[in-house]
Amino acid sequence: MNTTVLSLRGLTKRFGDHTALEGVDLDVTEGEVVVVIGPSGSGKSTLVRCVHQLESIDSGAMYLDGELLGYEEHRGGLRPLSPRGTAAQRRRIGMVFQQFNLFPHFSALRNVTEAPRRVHRRDAADAERDAAALLARVGLGDRAHHYPRQLSGGQQQRVAIARALATAPRILLFDEPTSALDPELVEEVLGVLRGLAADGLTMVVVTHEMAFAREVADRVVFMDDGRIVESGPPQAIFGNPTSPRLRGFLSRHNREVPA
Amino acid sequence: MTLTAPPTRTGAGPHDVATARARFRPWRWVAAAALLVIAAQIVAFGVGNERFRWDVVAANLFAPSVLAGLGTTVLLAVLAMLIGSLVGGLLAAAQLSDFGPVRWAATLYVGIFRGIPPLVQLIFWFNLAYLLPRLSIDVPFGPTLISWSTNDVITPLTAGVIGLSLVESAYMAEIIRAGVLGVDQGQREAASAMGFTPLQTFFRIVLPQAMRVIIPPSGSQFISVLKGTALVSVIAMNDLLHAVQVIYNQTYEIVPMLIVACIWYLAVVTLLTLGQRRLERHFARGHVRTVATGGVS
């Protein structure tokens, strides 16, 4: 059995009266690719945003390599970590956003070198060499000196993946990485994700791409109404769904996007 | 003229817009003629009216006292802008804070110093001694450490710098706050996702992008401060306006001396405008598509 990298226990998140996540338990082991599917508003994006501490959680706990995320023990209770402590934890988690969020005032290369240089205090030449290799890995070796505005959506998202890889995170989170892309650009990004999965990276991917989930996932998690309804290997989830909600979701999806 | 066009080379049809000529637009010629007449009148007025005394303007343009006044004006404007921007940045951060008391204090500060006319504030600071005969640094509600006579500390220069900086910081706070708010929330999320601390996120990611929005209004603001320095002549500060006033109070050459001041104000403002354009280009990095081929109109 592999070691557990990420562990969520009873994760609950509310936005006002609306409960976005309710008692979510999830373990991700080293080298595992977990794909999270579910209808819009089911809480899948909120899940990865909570893990990355972009949203605060209301109850439950999250652990990265056994270390409590976002809180520390203090006088027999818990208190929120300092901003510095939170930043240190985030460095061990990589995140790729739906809207890419590249820094528009930096070139592609500089987007990738910024965190290694400023956060990990790496030498500029070293960081640039590694960044060039990462850009080559996502197929953009010749675009290093372009600014984000000069790149297509698919290219920007691939730069964003290289940027997330640059800090050698323990786990990579993808928040609908292809949802903002033109249909013909989706495949180039999914191709990069397949490569990362084959390289044995630990990943949690929130997506609407069922074919990708079926092909790449070690485990598929189906969420609805802020809960994990069903989870298991892709063959079971897609071939033999047990809950009516998952069956309904899959049939709706198959009608819209023939897989 | 015939409406049927000559046969075209490519033979697509009877018309080819490439052969079209410009329309005759009479009102444009009328407008141009009118402007020309007005311009000629202004030049004739400037040259023909001897009371402009251009010889006096030329003789005093580089007079030592005028240049010294210009130096004071520029120094005052630069100091007010520097202090105003620094304090304004802190105020903007305070106004964006999620801690209420800090936010309210900053909002009150901006409200007060933006709301009182700068001239009133200058006279007030210059006369601070009536309110506080001595300035001192002491432990709150405890013993005094150092103390000075207010009249020694508040010279026209310090009163001018304090007054203008306070007004300036209130305006800069609003400009900087607007710039910071204009940066997409996703940028902050991406930066913190990469493990940047809040300070690193602000200075490396948010501020450089906010600068694009901050620079143009700051340039206008710098220009209004520069012109605003003329107010300090009322507290007997030797700025550019005061320097020419001193001369015309003796010679009664009021108009030519005011023209000397106008020329210098316009010269400095023009330089500032050019500098602002350069800064804008610098911070537009990554926001302009480089044109690979073809021209831009």
Coordinates of C-alpha atoms in Angstrom, one line a residue:
Chain A
M1 CA 0.0 0.0 0.0
N2 CA 1.3 3.4 -0.9
T3 CA 1.6 6.3 1.6
T4 CA -1.3 8.7 1.9
V5 CA -0.4 12.2 0.6
L6 CA -3.7 14.0 1.1
S7 CA -6.4 13.2 3.6
L8 CA -9.7 15.0 4.1
R9 CA -11.9 14.2 7.1
G10 CA -15.5 15.5 7.4
L11 CA -14.8 18.5 5.3
T12 CA -17.6 21.0 5.5
K13 CA -17.9 24.4 3.8
R14 CA -20.8 26.8 3.9
F15 CA -21.4 30.0 1.9
G16 CA -24.1 31.8 4.0
D17 CA -27.1 29.4 4.0
H18 CA -25.7 27.3 1.2
T19 CA -23.7 24.2 2.2
A20 CA -21.1 23.7 -0.6
L21 CA -19.4 20.7 1.0
E22 CA -20.9 18.5 3.7
G23 CA -18.7 15.9 5.5
V24 CA -16.4 15.0 2.7
D25 CA -13.9 12.2 3.4
L26 CA -11.2 11.6 0.8
D27 CA -7.7 10.0 0.8
V28 CA -5.3 10.4 -2.0
T29 CA -2.3 8.1 -2.0
E30 CA 1.1 8.7 -3.6
G31 CA 1.1 8.5 -7.4
E32 CA -2.7 8.2 -7.6
V33 CA -4.8 10.2 -10.1
V34 CA -8.2 11.0 -8.6
V35 CA -10.7 12.5 -11.1
V36 CA -13.7 14.4 -9.5
I37 CA -16.8 14.6 -11.6
G38 CA -20.3 15.9 -10.9
P39 CA -22.9 18.4 -12.0
S40 CA -22.3 22.2 -11.8
G41 CA -22.6 23.4 -8.2
S42 CA -21.9 20.0 -6.8
G43 CA -18.9 21.4 -4.8
K44 CA -16.1 19.9 -6.8
S45 CA -14.3 23.2 -7.4
T46 CA -14.9 24.2 -3.8
L47 CA -13.2 21.0 -2.8
V48 CA -9.9 21.7 -4.4
R49 CA -10.1 25.4 -3.5
C50 CA -10.5 24.4 0.1
V51 CA -7.5 22.0 -0.1
H52 CA -5.5 24.9 -1.4
Q53 CA -6.8 27.2 1.4
L54 CA -8.2 29.7 -1.1
E55 CA -11.4 29.1 0.9
S56 CA -11.6 28.7 4.6
I57 CA -13.4 25.5 5.9
D58 CA -16.1 25.5 8.5
S59 CA -15.5 22.1 10.0
G60 CA -13.5 18.9 9.6
A61 CA -9.8 18.7 8.9
M62 CA -7.3 18.3 6.0
Y63 CA -3.9 16.7 6.2
L64 CA -1.0 16.8 3.8
D65 CA 1.5 14.0 4.6
G66 CA -0.1 13.7 8.0
E67 CA 0.3 17.5 8.8
L68 CA -2.8 19.4 9.6
L69 CA -3.5 22.1 6.9
G70 CA -4.2 25.7 7.8
Y71 CA -4.3 25.2 11.6
E72 CA -1.9 24.5 14.4
E73 CA -2.3 23.3 17.9
H74 CA -2.2 26.0 20.5
R75 CA -2.9 25.7 24.3
G76 CA -4.8 22.5 23.9
G77 CA -6.9 23.8 21.0
L78 CA -6.5 24.8 17.4
R79 CA -5.8 28.2 15.9
P80 CA -5.3 29.4 12.3
L81 CA -1.8 29.3 11.0
S82 CA 0.1 32.6 10.4
P83 CA 0.0 33.8 6.8
R84 CA 3.7 32.7 6.6
G85 CA 2.9 29.2 7.8
T86 CA 0.0 29.0 5.3
A87 CA 2.3 30.1 2.5
A88 CA 4.8 27.4 3.4
Q89 CA 2.1 24.7 3.2
R90 CA 0.8 26.0 -0.1
R91 CA 4.3 25.6 -1.6
R92 CA 3.9 21.8 -1.3
I93 CA 0.6 21.9 -3.3
G94 CA 0.4 22.9 -7.0
M95 CA -2.8 24.4 -8.4
V96 CA -3.9 24.9 -12.0
F97 CA -6.9 27.2 -12.4
Q98 CA -9.8 27.2 -14.9
Q99 CA -8.9 30.7 -16.0
F100 CA -5.1 30.0 -16.1
N101 CA -4.3 33.1 -14.0
L102 CA -0.9 33.6 -15.6
F103 CA 0.9 36.8 -14.6
P104 CA 0.3 39.0 -17.7
H105 CA 3.3 41.2 -16.9
F106 CA 5.8 38.3 -17.0
S107 CA 6.9 36.2 -20.0
A108 CA 6.1 32.5 -20.0
L109 CA 9.6 31.7 -18.7
R110 CA 9.4 34.2 -15.9
N111 CA 5.9 32.9 -14.9
V112 CA 7.6 29.6 -14.4
T113 CA 10.7 30.8 -12.6
E114 CA 9.0 33.3 -10.3
A115 CA 8.1 30.9 -7.6
P116 CA 11.3 28.9 -7.5
R117 CA 13.3 32.2 -7.4
R118 CA 11.2 34.3 -5.0
V119 CA 9.8 31.6 -2.8
H120 CA 12.4 28.9 -2.9
R121 CA 15.3 31.3 -3.3
R122 CA 16.7 29.4 -6.2
D123 CA 19.6 30.8 -8.3
A124 CA 18.3 32.6 -11.4
A125 CA 20.3 30.6 -13.9
D126 CA 19.3 27.2 -12.3
A127 CA 15.7 28.2 -12.1
E128 CA 15.7 29.3 -15.8
R129 CA 17.3 26.0 -16.9
D130 CA 14.7 24.0 -15.1
A131 CA 11.9 26.2 -16.3
A132 CA 13.0 25.8 -19.9
A133 CA 13.0 22.0 -19.4
L134 CA 9.4 22.2 -17.9
L135 CA 8.2 24.4 -20.8
A136 CA 9.7 21.8 -23.2
R137 CA 7.9 19.1 -21.3
V138 CA 4.5 20.8 -22.0
G139 CA 5.5 21.3 -25.6
L140 CA 6.2 25.1 -25.4
G141 CA 10.0 25.2 -25.5
D142 CA 9.9 27.7 -28.3
R143 CA 7.4 30.1 -26.5
A144 CA 9.5 30.9 -23.4
H145 CA 9.8 34.6 -24.2
H146 CA 6.2 35.2 -25.2
Y147 CA 3.9 37.1 -22.9
P148 CA 0.6 35.3 -21.9
R149 CA -1.5 37.6 -24.2
Q150 CA 0.5 36.3 -27.2
L151 CA -0.4 32.7 -26.5
S152 CA -3.6 30.7 -27.2
G153 CA -5.7 29.5 -24.3
G154 CA -4.3 26.0 -24.6
Q155 CA -0.8 27.3 -24.6
Q156 CA -1.5 29.5 -21.6
Q157 CA -2.9 26.6 -19.7
R158 CA 0.2 24.5 -20.5
V159 CA 2.4 27.3 -19.2
A160 CA 0.2 27.4 -16.0
I161 CA 0.9 23.6 -15.6
A162 CA 4.6 24.1 -16.0
R163 CA 4.4 26.9 -13.4
A164 CA 2.6 24.6 -11.0
L165 CA 5.3 21.9 -11.6
A166 CA 8.2 24.3 -11.0
T167 CA 8.0 24.0 -7.2
A168 CA 8.0 20.2 -7.3
P169 CA 4.7 20.0 -5.3
R170 CA 3.7 16.8 -3.5
I171 CA 0.3 16.9 -5.1
L172 CA -1.2 18.8 -8.1
L173 CA -4.8 20.1 -8.1
F174 CA -6.6 20.9 -11.3
D175 CA -9.7 23.0 -11.1
E176 CA -11.6 22.4 -14.4
P177 CA -8.4 23.0 -16.5
T178 CA -10.1 22.7 -19.9
S179 CA -13.4 24.4 -19.2
A180 CA -12.3 27.8 -20.4
L181 CA -10.8 26.5 -23.6
D182 CA -12.1 26.3 -27.2
P183 CA -13.0 22.7 -28.0
E184 CA -10.1 22.2 -30.4
L185 CA -7.6 23.2 -27.7
V186 CA -8.8 20.9 -25.0
E187 CA -6.9 17.9 -26.3
E188 CA -3.5 19.5 -26.1
V189 CA -4.0 20.2 -22.4
L190 CA -5.4 16.8 -21.7
G191 CA -2.4 15.3 -23.5
V192 CA -0.1 17.1 -21.0
L193 CA -2.2 15.8 -18.1
R194 CA -1.9 12.2 -19.4
G195 CA 1.9 12.6 -19.6
L196 CA 2.0 13.8 -15.9
A197 CA -0.2 10.9 -14.8
A198 CA 2.1 8.4 -16.7
D199 CA 5.1 10.0 -14.9
G200 CA 3.5 9.0 -11.6
L201 CA 2.5 12.4 -10.2
T202 CA -0.2 12.6 -7.5
M203 CA -3.1 14.5 -8.9
V204 CA -6.7 15.6 -8.2
V205 CA -8.4 16.6 -11.4
V206 CA -11.8 18.3 -11.4
T207 CA -13.2 18.0 -14.9
H208 CA -16.2 17.5 -17.2
E209 CA -14.2 15.4 -19.6
M210 CA -15.6 11.9 -19.1
A211 CA -13.4 10.3 -21.7
F212 CA -10.4 11.6 -19.9
A213 CA -11.7 10.4 -16.5
R214 CA -12.4 6.9 -17.9
E215 CA -8.9 6.7 -19.5
V216 CA -6.6 8.3 -17.0
A217 CA -8.1 8.1 -13.5
D218 CA -7.1 5.5 -11.0
R219 CA -10.2 6.5 -9.1
V220 CA -13.2 8.5 -10.1
V221 CA -15.1 10.4 -7.4
F222 CA -18.7 11.5 -8.2
M223 CA -20.0 14.5 -6.2
D224 CA -23.5 15.9 -5.9
D225 CA -24.9 18.4 -3.5
G226 CA -21.6 18.8 -1.6
R227 CA -21.2 15.1 -0.9
I228 CA -19.2 12.3 -2.4
V229 CA -22.0 10.0 -3.7
E230 CA -19.9 7.3 -5.2
S231 CA -16.3 6.6 -5.8
G232 CA -14.3 3.8 -7.3
P233 CA -12.2 2.7 -10.3
P234 CA -13.4 4.1 -13.7
Q235 CA -14.7 0.7 -14.9
A236 CA -17.0 0.5 -11.9
I237 CA -18.2 4.2 -12.0
F238 CA -18.9 4.3 -15.7
G239 CA -19.6 0.6 -16.3
N240 CA -21.7 -0.2 -13.2
P241 CA -23.0 2.9 -11.5
T242 CA -25.0 2.0 -8.4
S243 CA -26.6 5.3 -7.2
P244 CA -29.5 6.7 -9.2
R245 CA -28.0 10.2 -9.2
L246 CA -24.8 9.0 -10.8
R247 CA -26.8 7.0 -13.4
G248 CA -28.8 10.2 -14.1
F249 CA -25.7 12.3 -14.4
L250 CA -24.0 9.9 -16.8
S251 CA -27.0 9.4 -19.0
R252 CA -27.4 13.2 -19.3
H253 CA -23.7 13.5 -20.1
N254 CA -23.7 10.7 -22.7
R255 CA -26.6 12.4 -24.5
E256 CA -24.8 15.7 -24.6
V257 CA -21.2 14.6 -25.2
P258 CA -21.0 11.1 -26.8
A259 CA -18.0 9.5 -25.2
Chain B
M1 CA -19.3 62.8 -64.3
T2 CA -20.6 59.4 -65.3
L3 CA -21.7 56.9 -62.7
T4 CA -20.7 53.9 -64.6
A5 CA -17.1 53.1 -63.7
P6 CA -14.5 52.3 -66.3
P7 CA -13.9 48.6 -66.9
T8 CA -12.0 47.0 -64.1
R9 CA -8.8 45.0 -64.3
T10 CA -10.1 41.9 -62.5
G11 CA -13.3 42.1 -64.3
A12 CA -15.5 41.3 -61.3
G13 CA -18.1 43.9 -62.1
P14 CA -18.7 47.4 -63.3
H15 CA -17.5 49.1 -60.0
D16 CA -14.2 49.1 -58.1
V17 CA -14.0 51.2 -55.0
A18 CA -10.2 51.4 -55.4
T19 CA -10.9 54.0 -58.1
A20 CA -13.0 56.2 -55.7
R21 CA -12.0 59.8 -55.0
A22 CA -12.4 61.7 -51.7
R23 CA -15.6 63.7 -51.3
F24 CA -15.5 67.4 -51.2
R25 CA -16.3 68.5 -47.6
P26 CA -16.8 72.3 -47.6
W27 CA -17.4 72.8 -43.9
R28 CA -13.9 71.4 -43.1
W29 CA -12.4 74.2 -45.3
V30 CA -14.6 76.8 -43.5
A31 CA -13.4 75.5 -40.1
A32 CA -9.8 75.5 -41.2
A33 CA -10.1 79.0 -42.5
A34 CA -11.7 80.2 -39.2
L35 CA -9.0 78.6 -37.1
L36 CA -6.3 80.2 -39.3
V37 CA -7.8 83.7 -38.8
I38 CA -8.1 83.2 -35.0
A39 CA -4.4 82.0 -34.9
A40 CA -3.3 85.0 -36.9
Q41 CA -5.2 87.4 -34.6
I42 CA -3.5 85.8 -31.5
V43 CA -0.1 86.1 -33.0
A44 CA -0.7 89.7 -34.1
F45 CA -2.0 90.5 -30.6
G46 CA 1.1 89.0 -29.0
V47 CA 3.6 90.7 -31.3
G48 CA 1.7 94.0 -31.9
N49 CA 0.8 94.8 -28.2
E50 CA 3.9 96.4 -26.8
R51 CA 2.6 96.0 -23.3
F52 CA 3.6 92.4 -23.3
R53 CA 7.2 93.7 -23.0
W54 CA 8.8 90.5 -24.5
D55 CA 12.2 92.1 -23.8
V56 CA 11.4 92.1 -20.1
V57 CA 10.2 88.5 -20.3
A58 CA 13.5 87.5 -22.0
A59 CA 15.6 89.5 -19.6
N60 CA 14.0 87.9 -16.5
L61 CA 13.4 84.3 -17.8
F62 CA 16.7 83.2 -16.4
A63 CA 17.0 85.7 -13.6
P64 CA 18.7 84.0 -10.6
S65 CA 15.8 84.7 -8.2
V66 CA 13.3 83.2 -10.8
L67 CA 15.4 80.1 -11.2
A68 CA 15.7 79.7 -7.5
G69 CA 11.9 80.1 -7.2
L70 CA 11.5 77.4 -9.9
G71 CA 13.8 75.1 -8.0
T72 CA 11.8 75.6 -4.8
T73 CA 8.5 74.9 -6.7
V74 CA 9.9 71.7 -8.2
L75 CA 11.4 70.6 -4.9
L76 CA 8.1 71.2 -3.1
A77 CA 6.1 69.3 -5.7
V78 CA 8.6 66.3 -5.7
L79 CA 8.6 66.2 -1.9
A80 CA 4.8 66.4 -1.7
M81 CA 4.4 63.7 -4.4
L82 CA 6.9 61.4 -2.7
I83 CA 5.6 61.7 0.8
G84 CA 2.0 61.7 -0.6
S85 CA 2.5 58.5 -2.6
L86 CA 4.1 56.7 0.4
V87 CA 1.5 57.7 2.9
G88 CA -1.2 57.2 0.2
G89 CA 0.0 53.7 -0.4
L90 CA -0.3 52.9 3.3
L91 CA -3.7 54.5 3.4
A92 CA -4.9 52.5 0.4
A93 CA -3.7 49.3 2.2
A94 CA -5.5 50.4 5.3
Q95 CA -8.7 51.1 3.4
L96 CA -8.5 47.6 1.8
S97 CA -7.9 46.0 5.2
D98 CA -10.5 43.5 6.5
F99 CA -10.0 45.0 10.0
G100 CA -12.7 47.6 10.6
P101 CA -11.0 50.2 12.8
V102 CA -8.0 50.5 10.5
R103 CA -10.3 50.9 7.5
W104 CA -12.5 53.6 9.3
A105 CA -9.4 55.6 10.4
A106 CA -8.1 55.7 6.8
T107 CA -11.4 56.7 5.4
L108 CA -11.7 59.5 8.0
Y109 CA -8.2 60.7 7.1
V110 CA -9.0 60.8 3.4
G111 CA -12.3 62.5 4.0
I112 CA -10.7 65.3 6.1
F113 CA -7.6 66.1 4.0
R114 CA -9.4 65.8 0.7
G115 CA -12.3 67.8 1.9
I116 CA -10.6 71.0 3.2
P117 CA -9.2 73.4 0.5
P118 CA -5.4 73.1 0.3
L119 CA -5.0 76.9 0.7
V120 CA -6.9 76.8 4.1
Q121 CA -4.7 73.8 5.2
L122 CA -1.5 75.7 4.2
I123 CA -2.4 78.7 6.2
F124 CA -3.5 76.5 9.1
W125 CA -0.2 74.6 9.3
F126 CA 1.8 77.8 8.9
N127 CA -0.1 79.2 11.9
L128 CA 0.2 76.0 14.0
A129 CA 2.1 77.9 16.7
Y130 CA -1.2 79.5 17.8
L131 CA -2.5 76.1 18.6
L132 CA 0.6 74.3 19.8
P133 CA 3.4 76.7 21.0
R134 CA 5.8 73.8 21.5
L135 CA 6.1 70.5 19.6
S136 CA 7.4 67.6 21.6
I137 CA 7.9 63.9 21.5
D138 CA 6.8 62.2 24.6
V139 CA 5.6 58.9 26.1
P140 CA 1.8 58.9 25.7
F141 CA 0.4 60.5 28.9
G142 CA 3.9 60.3 30.3
P143 CA 7.1 62.4 30.4
T144 CA 8.4 64.5 27.5
L145 CA 11.5 63.3 25.7
I146 CA 12.4 66.2 23.3
S147 CA 10.6 69.4 22.6
W148 CA 11.0 72.3 20.1
S149 CA 9.5 75.7 19.6
T150 CA 6.8 75.4 16.9
N151 CA 8.0 78.6 15.3
D152 CA 11.4 77.1 14.8
V153 CA 10.0 73.9 13.2
I154 CA 7.2 75.4 11.0
T155 CA 9.0 77.5 8.4
P156 CA 7.2 78.3 5.1
L157 CA 8.9 75.2 3.7
T158 CA 7.8 72.7 6.3
A159 CA 4.3 74.2 6.4
G160 CA 4.2 73.9 2.6
V161 CA 5.5 70.3 2.6
I162 CA 3.2 69.2 5.3
G163 CA 0.1 70.8 3.9
L164 CA 0.7 69.7 0.3
S165 CA 1.7 66.1 1.4
L166 CA -1.4 65.7 3.5
V167 CA -3.7 66.7 0.6
E168 CA -1.6 64.6 -1.8
S169 CA -1.7 61.5 0.3
A170 CA -5.5 61.6 0.5
Y171 CA -5.8 61.8 -3.3
M172 CA -3.1 59.2 -3.9
A173 CA -4.8 56.8 -1.5
E174 CA -7.9 56.8 -3.7
I175 CA -5.9 56.4 -6.9
I176 CA -3.8 53.5 -5.5
R177 CA -6.9 51.8 -4.0
A178 CA -8.7 51.9 -7.4
G179 CA -5.6 50.5 -9.1
V180 CA -5.3 47.6 -6.6
L181 CA -9.0 46.8 -6.9
G182 CA -8.6 46.7 -10.7
V183 CA -6.3 43.7 -10.5
D184 CA -8.1 40.4 -11.1
Q185 CA -8.7 38.3 -8.0
G186 CA -7.3 35.2 -9.8
Q187 CA -3.9 36.9 -9.8
R188 CA -3.9 37.0 -6.0
E189 CA -5.1 33.4 -5.9
A190 CA -2.4 32.2 -8.3
A191 CA 0.3 34.0 -6.4
S192 CA -0.8 32.6 -3.0
A193 CA -1.2 29.2 -4.7
M194 CA 2.5 29.4 -5.5
G195 CA 3.4 30.0 -1.9
F196 CA 4.0 33.8 -2.1
T197 CA 3.5 35.5 1.2
P198 CA 0.9 38.3 1.3
L199 CA 3.7 40.9 1.1
Q200 CA 5.3 39.2 -1.9
T201 CA 2.0 38.8 -3.6
F202 CA 1.3 42.5 -3.2
F203 CA 4.7 43.8 -4.3
R204 CA 5.6 41.4 -7.1
I205 CA 2.2 40.5 -8.6
V206 CA -0.5 43.0 -7.6
L207 CA 1.3 46.3 -7.5
P208 CA 3.1 46.0 -10.9
Q209 CA -0.2 45.3 -12.6
A210 CA -2.0 48.0 -10.6
M211 CA 0.6 50.5 -11.8
R212 CA -0.8 50.4 -15.2
V213 CA -4.0 51.9 -13.8
I214 CA -2.3 54.0 -11.2
I215 CA 0.2 55.9 -13.4
P216 CA -2.1 58.0 -15.7
P217 CA -4.1 59.6 -12.8
S218 CA -0.9 60.0 -10.7
G219 CA 0.6 62.0 -13.6
S220 CA -2.3 64.4 -13.6
Q221 CA -2.1 64.5 -9.8
F222 CA 1.6 65.4 -10.0
I223 CA 0.7 68.2 -12.4
S224 CA -1.9 69.5 -10.1
V225 CA 0.5 69.4 -7.1
L226 CA 3.0 71.3 -9.1
K227 CA 0.5 74.0 -9.9
G228 CA -0.8 73.8 -6.3
T229 CA 2.6 74.8 -5.1
A230 CA 1.7 78.4 -6.2
L231 CA -0.5 78.5 -3.1
V232 CA 2.5 78.6 -0.9
S233 CA 3.3 82.1 -2.1
V234 CA 0.6 83.2 0.4
I235 CA 2.7 82.0 3.3
A236 CA 5.7 83.9 1.9
M237 CA 7.5 80.9 0.6
N238 CA 10.0 81.7 -2.2
D239 CA 8.4 79.6 -4.9
L240 CA 8.3 80.5 -8.6
L241 CA 5.1 82.7 -8.3
H242 CA 6.5 84.5 -5.2
A243 CA 9.8 85.1 -7.1
V244 CA 8.1 86.9 -9.9
Q245 CA 5.8 88.8 -7.5
V246 CA 8.8 90.1 -5.7
I247 CA 10.2 91.5 -9.0
Y248 CA 6.9 93.0 -10.3
N249 CA 6.2 94.6 -6.9
Q250 CA 9.3 96.7 -7.5
T251 CA 9.1 97.2 -11.3
Y252 CA 5.3 97.1 -11.9
E253 CA 6.0 94.8 -14.9
I254 CA 3.2 92.5 -13.8
V255 CA 2.2 91.0 -17.2
P256 CA 5.7 90.1 -18.5
M257 CA 6.7 88.7 -15.1
L258 CA 3.5 86.5 -14.9
I259 CA 4.4 85.3 -18.5
V260 CA 7.8 84.3 -17.2
A261 CA 6.1 82.2 -14.5
C262 CA 3.6 80.7 -17.1
I263 CA 6.5 79.7 -19.4
W264 CA 8.3 77.8 -16.6
Y265 CA 5.1 76.1 -15.3
L266 CA 4.3 74.9 -18.8
A267 CA 7.8 73.8 -19.4
V268 CA 7.9 71.6 -16.3
V269 CA 4.4 70.2 -16.9
T270 CA 5.4 69.3 -20.5
L271 CA 8.4 67.4 -19.2
L272 CA 6.3 65.6 -16.6
T273 CA 3.8 64.6 -19.3
L274 CA 6.6 63.1 -21.4
G275 CA 8.0 61.2 -18.4
Q276 CA 4.5 59.9 -17.7
R277 CA 4.2 58.5 -21.2
R278 CA 7.5 56.6 -20.8
L279 CA 6.4 55.1 -17.5
E280 CA 3.1 54.1 -19.0
R281 CA 4.9 52.2 -21.8
H282 CA 7.1 50.5 -19.2
F283 CA 4.1 49.2 -17.2
A284 CA 2.2 48.2 -20.3
R285 CA 4.5 45.2 -20.5
G286 CA 2.6 42.1 -21.7
H287 CA -0.6 44.1 -22.3
V288 CA 0.1 45.2 -25.8
R289 CA 0.2 42.5 -28.6
T290 CA 3.4 43.0 -30.5
V291 CA 2.5 43.6 -34.1
A292 CA 4.2 40.9 -36.1
T293 CA 3.4 42.1 -39.6
G294 CA 1.4 45.0 -41.1
G295 CA 1.0 48.5 -39.9
V296 CA -1.1 50.1 -37.2
S297 CA -3.1 53.2 -38.2

